[in-house]
XYZ file of N, CA and C in Angstrom:
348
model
N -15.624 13.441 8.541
C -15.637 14.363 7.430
C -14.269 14.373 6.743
N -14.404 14.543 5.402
C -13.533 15.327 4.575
C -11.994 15.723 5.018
N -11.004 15.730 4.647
C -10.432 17.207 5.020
C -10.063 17.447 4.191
N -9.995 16.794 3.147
C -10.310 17.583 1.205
C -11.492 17.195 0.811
N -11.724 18.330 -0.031
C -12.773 17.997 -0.951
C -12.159 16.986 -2.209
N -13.367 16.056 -3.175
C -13.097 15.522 -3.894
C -13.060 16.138 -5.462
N -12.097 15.995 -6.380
C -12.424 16.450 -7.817
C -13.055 15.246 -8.363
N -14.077 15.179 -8.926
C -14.754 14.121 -10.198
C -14.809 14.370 -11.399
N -14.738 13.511 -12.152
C -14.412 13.799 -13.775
C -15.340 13.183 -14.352
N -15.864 13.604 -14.887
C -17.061 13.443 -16.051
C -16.943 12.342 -16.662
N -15.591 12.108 -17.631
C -15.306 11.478 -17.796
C -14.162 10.853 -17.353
N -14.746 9.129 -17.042
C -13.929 8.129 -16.691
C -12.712 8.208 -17.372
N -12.102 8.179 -18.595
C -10.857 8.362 -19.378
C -10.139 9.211 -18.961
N -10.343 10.237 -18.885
C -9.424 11.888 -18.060
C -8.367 11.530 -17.814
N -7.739 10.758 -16.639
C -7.046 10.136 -16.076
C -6.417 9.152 -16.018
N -5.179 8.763 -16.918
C -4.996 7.497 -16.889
C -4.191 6.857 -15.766
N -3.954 5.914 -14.677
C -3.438 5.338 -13.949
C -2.655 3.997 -14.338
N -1.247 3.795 -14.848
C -0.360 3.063 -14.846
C 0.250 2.642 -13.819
N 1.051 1.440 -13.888
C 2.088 0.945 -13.266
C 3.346 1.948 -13.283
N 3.863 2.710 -12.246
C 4.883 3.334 -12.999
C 6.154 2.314 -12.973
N 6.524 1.319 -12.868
C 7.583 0.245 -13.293
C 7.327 -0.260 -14.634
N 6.254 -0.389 -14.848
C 6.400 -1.086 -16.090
C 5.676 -0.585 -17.048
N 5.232 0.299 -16.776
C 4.231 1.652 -17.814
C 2.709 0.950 -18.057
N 2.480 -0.312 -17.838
C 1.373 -1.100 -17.812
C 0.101 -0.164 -17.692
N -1.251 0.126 -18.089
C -2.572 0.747 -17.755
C -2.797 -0.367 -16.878
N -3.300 0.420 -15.497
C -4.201 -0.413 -14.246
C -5.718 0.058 -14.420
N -5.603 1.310 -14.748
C -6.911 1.835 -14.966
C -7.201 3.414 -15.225
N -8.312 3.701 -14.839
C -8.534 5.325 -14.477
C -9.056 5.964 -13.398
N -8.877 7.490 -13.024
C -9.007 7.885 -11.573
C -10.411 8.311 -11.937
N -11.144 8.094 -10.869
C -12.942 8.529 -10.882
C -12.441 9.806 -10.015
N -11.980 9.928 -8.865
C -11.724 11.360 -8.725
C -10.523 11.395 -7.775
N -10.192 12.653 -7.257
C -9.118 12.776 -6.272
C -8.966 14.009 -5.606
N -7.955 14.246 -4.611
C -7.820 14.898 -4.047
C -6.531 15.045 -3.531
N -6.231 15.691 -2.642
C -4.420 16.208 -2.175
C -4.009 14.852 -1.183
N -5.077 13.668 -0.804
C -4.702 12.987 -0.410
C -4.749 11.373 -0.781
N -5.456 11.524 -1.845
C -5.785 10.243 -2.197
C -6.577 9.525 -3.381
N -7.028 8.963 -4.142
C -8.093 8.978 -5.200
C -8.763 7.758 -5.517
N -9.561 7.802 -6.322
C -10.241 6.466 -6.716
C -10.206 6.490 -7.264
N -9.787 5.174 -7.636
C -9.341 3.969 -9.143
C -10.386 3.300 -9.032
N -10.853 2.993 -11.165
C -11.463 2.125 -11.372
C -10.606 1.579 -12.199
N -10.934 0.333 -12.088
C -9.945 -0.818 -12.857
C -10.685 -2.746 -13.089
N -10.133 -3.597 -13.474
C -10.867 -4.642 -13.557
C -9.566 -5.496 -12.804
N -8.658 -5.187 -12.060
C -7.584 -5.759 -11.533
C -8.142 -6.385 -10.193
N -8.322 -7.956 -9.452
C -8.948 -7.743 -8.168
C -7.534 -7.373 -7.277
N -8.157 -6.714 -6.235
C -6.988 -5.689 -5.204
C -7.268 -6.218 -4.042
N -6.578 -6.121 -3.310
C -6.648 -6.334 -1.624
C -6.138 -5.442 -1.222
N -7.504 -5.653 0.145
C -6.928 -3.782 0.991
C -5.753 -4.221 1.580
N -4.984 -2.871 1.801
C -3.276 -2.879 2.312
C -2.154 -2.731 0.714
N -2.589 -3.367 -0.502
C -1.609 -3.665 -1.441
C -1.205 -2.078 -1.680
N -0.012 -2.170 -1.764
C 0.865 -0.726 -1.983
C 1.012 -1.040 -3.628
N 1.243 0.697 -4.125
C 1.532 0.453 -5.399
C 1.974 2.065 -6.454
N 2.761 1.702 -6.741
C 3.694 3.202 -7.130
C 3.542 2.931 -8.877
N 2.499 4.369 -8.447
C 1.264 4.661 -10.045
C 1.960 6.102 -10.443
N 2.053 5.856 -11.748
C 1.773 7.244 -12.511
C 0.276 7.601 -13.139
N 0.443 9.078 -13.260
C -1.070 9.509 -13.379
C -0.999 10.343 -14.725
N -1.556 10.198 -15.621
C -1.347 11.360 -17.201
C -2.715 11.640 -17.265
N -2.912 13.174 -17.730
C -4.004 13.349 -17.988
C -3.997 14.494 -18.809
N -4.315 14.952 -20.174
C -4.171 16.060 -21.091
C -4.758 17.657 -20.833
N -3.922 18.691 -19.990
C -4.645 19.662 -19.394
C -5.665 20.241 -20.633
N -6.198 21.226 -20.148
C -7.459 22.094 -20.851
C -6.737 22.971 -22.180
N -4.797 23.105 -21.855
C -4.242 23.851 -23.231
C -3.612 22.645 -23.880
N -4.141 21.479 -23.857
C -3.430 20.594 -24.484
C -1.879 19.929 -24.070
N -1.658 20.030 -23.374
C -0.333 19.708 -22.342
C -0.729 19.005 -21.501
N 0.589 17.661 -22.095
C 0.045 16.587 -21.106
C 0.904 16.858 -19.666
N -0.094 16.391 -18.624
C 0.393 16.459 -17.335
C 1.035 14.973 -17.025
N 1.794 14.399 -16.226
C 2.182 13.226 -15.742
C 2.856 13.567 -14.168
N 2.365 12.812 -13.416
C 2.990 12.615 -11.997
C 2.424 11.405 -11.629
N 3.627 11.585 -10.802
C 4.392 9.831 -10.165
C 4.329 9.981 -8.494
N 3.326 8.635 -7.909
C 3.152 8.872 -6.673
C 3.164 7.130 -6.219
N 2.963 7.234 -5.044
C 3.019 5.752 -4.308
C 1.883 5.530 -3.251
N 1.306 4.858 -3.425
C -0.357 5.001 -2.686
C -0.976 2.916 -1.746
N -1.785 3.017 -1.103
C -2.094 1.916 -0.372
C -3.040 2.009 -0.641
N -4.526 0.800 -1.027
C -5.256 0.714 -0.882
C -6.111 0.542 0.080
N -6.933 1.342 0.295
C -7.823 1.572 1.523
C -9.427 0.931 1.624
N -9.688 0.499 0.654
C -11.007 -0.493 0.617
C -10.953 -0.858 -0.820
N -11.653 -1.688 -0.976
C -12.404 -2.370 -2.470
C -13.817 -2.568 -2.505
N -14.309 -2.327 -3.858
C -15.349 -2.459 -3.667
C -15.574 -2.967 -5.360
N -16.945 -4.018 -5.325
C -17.394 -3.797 -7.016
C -18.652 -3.102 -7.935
N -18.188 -2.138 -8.486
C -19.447 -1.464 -9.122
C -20.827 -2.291 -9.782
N -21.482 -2.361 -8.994
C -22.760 -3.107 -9.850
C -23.191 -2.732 -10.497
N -23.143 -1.590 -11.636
C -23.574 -1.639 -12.777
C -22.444 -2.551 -13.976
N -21.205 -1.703 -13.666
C -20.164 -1.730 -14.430
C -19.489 -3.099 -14.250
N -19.456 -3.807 -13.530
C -18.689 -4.848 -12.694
C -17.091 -4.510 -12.571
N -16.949 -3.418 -12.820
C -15.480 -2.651 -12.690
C -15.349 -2.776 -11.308
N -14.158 -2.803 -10.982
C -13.730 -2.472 -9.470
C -13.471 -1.298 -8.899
N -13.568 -1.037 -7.583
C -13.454 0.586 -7.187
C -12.425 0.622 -5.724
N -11.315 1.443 -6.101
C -10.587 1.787 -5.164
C -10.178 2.732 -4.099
N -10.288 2.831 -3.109
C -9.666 3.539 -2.448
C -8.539 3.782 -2.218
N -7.921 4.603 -2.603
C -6.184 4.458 -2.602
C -5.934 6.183 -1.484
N -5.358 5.593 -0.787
C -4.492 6.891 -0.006
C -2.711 6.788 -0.425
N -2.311 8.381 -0.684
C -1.040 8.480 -1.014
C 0.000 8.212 0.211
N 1.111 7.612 0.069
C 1.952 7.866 0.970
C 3.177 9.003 0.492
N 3.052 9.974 1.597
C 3.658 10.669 1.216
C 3.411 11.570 -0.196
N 2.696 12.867 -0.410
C 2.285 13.008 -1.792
C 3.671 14.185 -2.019
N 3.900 13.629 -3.075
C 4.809 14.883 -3.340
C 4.727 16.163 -3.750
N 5.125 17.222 -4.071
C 5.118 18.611 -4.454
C 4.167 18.544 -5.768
N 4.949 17.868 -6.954
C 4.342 17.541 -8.460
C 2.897 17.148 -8.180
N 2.313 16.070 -7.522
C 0.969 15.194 -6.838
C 0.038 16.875 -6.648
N 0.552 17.454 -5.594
C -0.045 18.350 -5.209
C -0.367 19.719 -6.393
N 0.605 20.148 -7.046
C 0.844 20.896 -7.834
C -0.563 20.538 -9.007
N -0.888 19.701 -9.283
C -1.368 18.408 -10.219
C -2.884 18.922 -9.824
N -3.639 18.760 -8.332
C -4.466 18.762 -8.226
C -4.602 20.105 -7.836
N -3.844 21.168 -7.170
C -4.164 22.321 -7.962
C -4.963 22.995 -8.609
N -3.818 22.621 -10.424
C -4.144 23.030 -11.151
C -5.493 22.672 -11.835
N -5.992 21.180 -11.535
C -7.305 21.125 -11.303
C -8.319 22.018 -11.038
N -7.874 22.121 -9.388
C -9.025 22.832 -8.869
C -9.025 24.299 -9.549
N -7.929 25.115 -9.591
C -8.331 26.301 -10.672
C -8.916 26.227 -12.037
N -8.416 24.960 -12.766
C -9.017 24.741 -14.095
C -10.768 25.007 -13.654
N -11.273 24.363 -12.756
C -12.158 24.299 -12.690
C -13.239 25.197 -11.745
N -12.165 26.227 -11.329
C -13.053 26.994 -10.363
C -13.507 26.428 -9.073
N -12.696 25.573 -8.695
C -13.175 24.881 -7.514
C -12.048 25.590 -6.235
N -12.575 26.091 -4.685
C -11.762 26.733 -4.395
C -10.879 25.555 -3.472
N -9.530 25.633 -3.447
C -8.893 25.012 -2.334
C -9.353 24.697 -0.836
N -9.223 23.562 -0.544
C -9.313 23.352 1.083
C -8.405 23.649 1.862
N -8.467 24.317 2.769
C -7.298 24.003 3.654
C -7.003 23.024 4.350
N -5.756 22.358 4.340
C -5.035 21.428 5.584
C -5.536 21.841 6.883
């Protein structure tokens, strides 16, 4: 089981996921949580590849959010409808901002916190 629940976004766009070295788009987050999230992207990945992503996404008052985290991929997979790719990424180490981030999520949305 779990030991967070997942946020999902309606829409695929919500979330954008960059390179944070080189500001590059890798893709977007399908959902997340205080520990980890899924990326879709058309990049092929191998499980283990580490990779230090920024995340932007425009809150509900119009203020853009951005945080910067460093994450491992934890499986791959390919969407058969979409032929997009699908990631498992766990954070290493999430920082304060990461956490703060999904949060404000979960209140945006009325969703209640899990506990650790």
């Amino acid at each position: 089981m779990r030991q967070y629940s997942r946020i999902m976004f309606r829409s695929l766009f919500r979330v954008k996921v960059s390179d944070r070295h080189s500001g590059k788009l890798i893709g977007y987050a399908r959902d997340v949580c205080e520990d980890g999230l899924r990326l879709i992207c058309d990049l092929p990945v191998e499980v283990g590849a580490q990779f230090g992503l920024s995340l932007r996404m425009r809150a509900s008052d119009g203020a853009m959010s951005q945080v910067e985290l460093n994450a491992t991929c934890l499986w791959v997979r390919e969407n058969p409808q979409s032929g997009h790719q699908e990631l498992g990424l766990q954070l290493l180490q999430p920082g304060d901002d990461y956490v703060a981030f999904v949060e404000r999520l979960r209140v945006d949305r009325g969703i209640p916190a899990t506990p650790p």
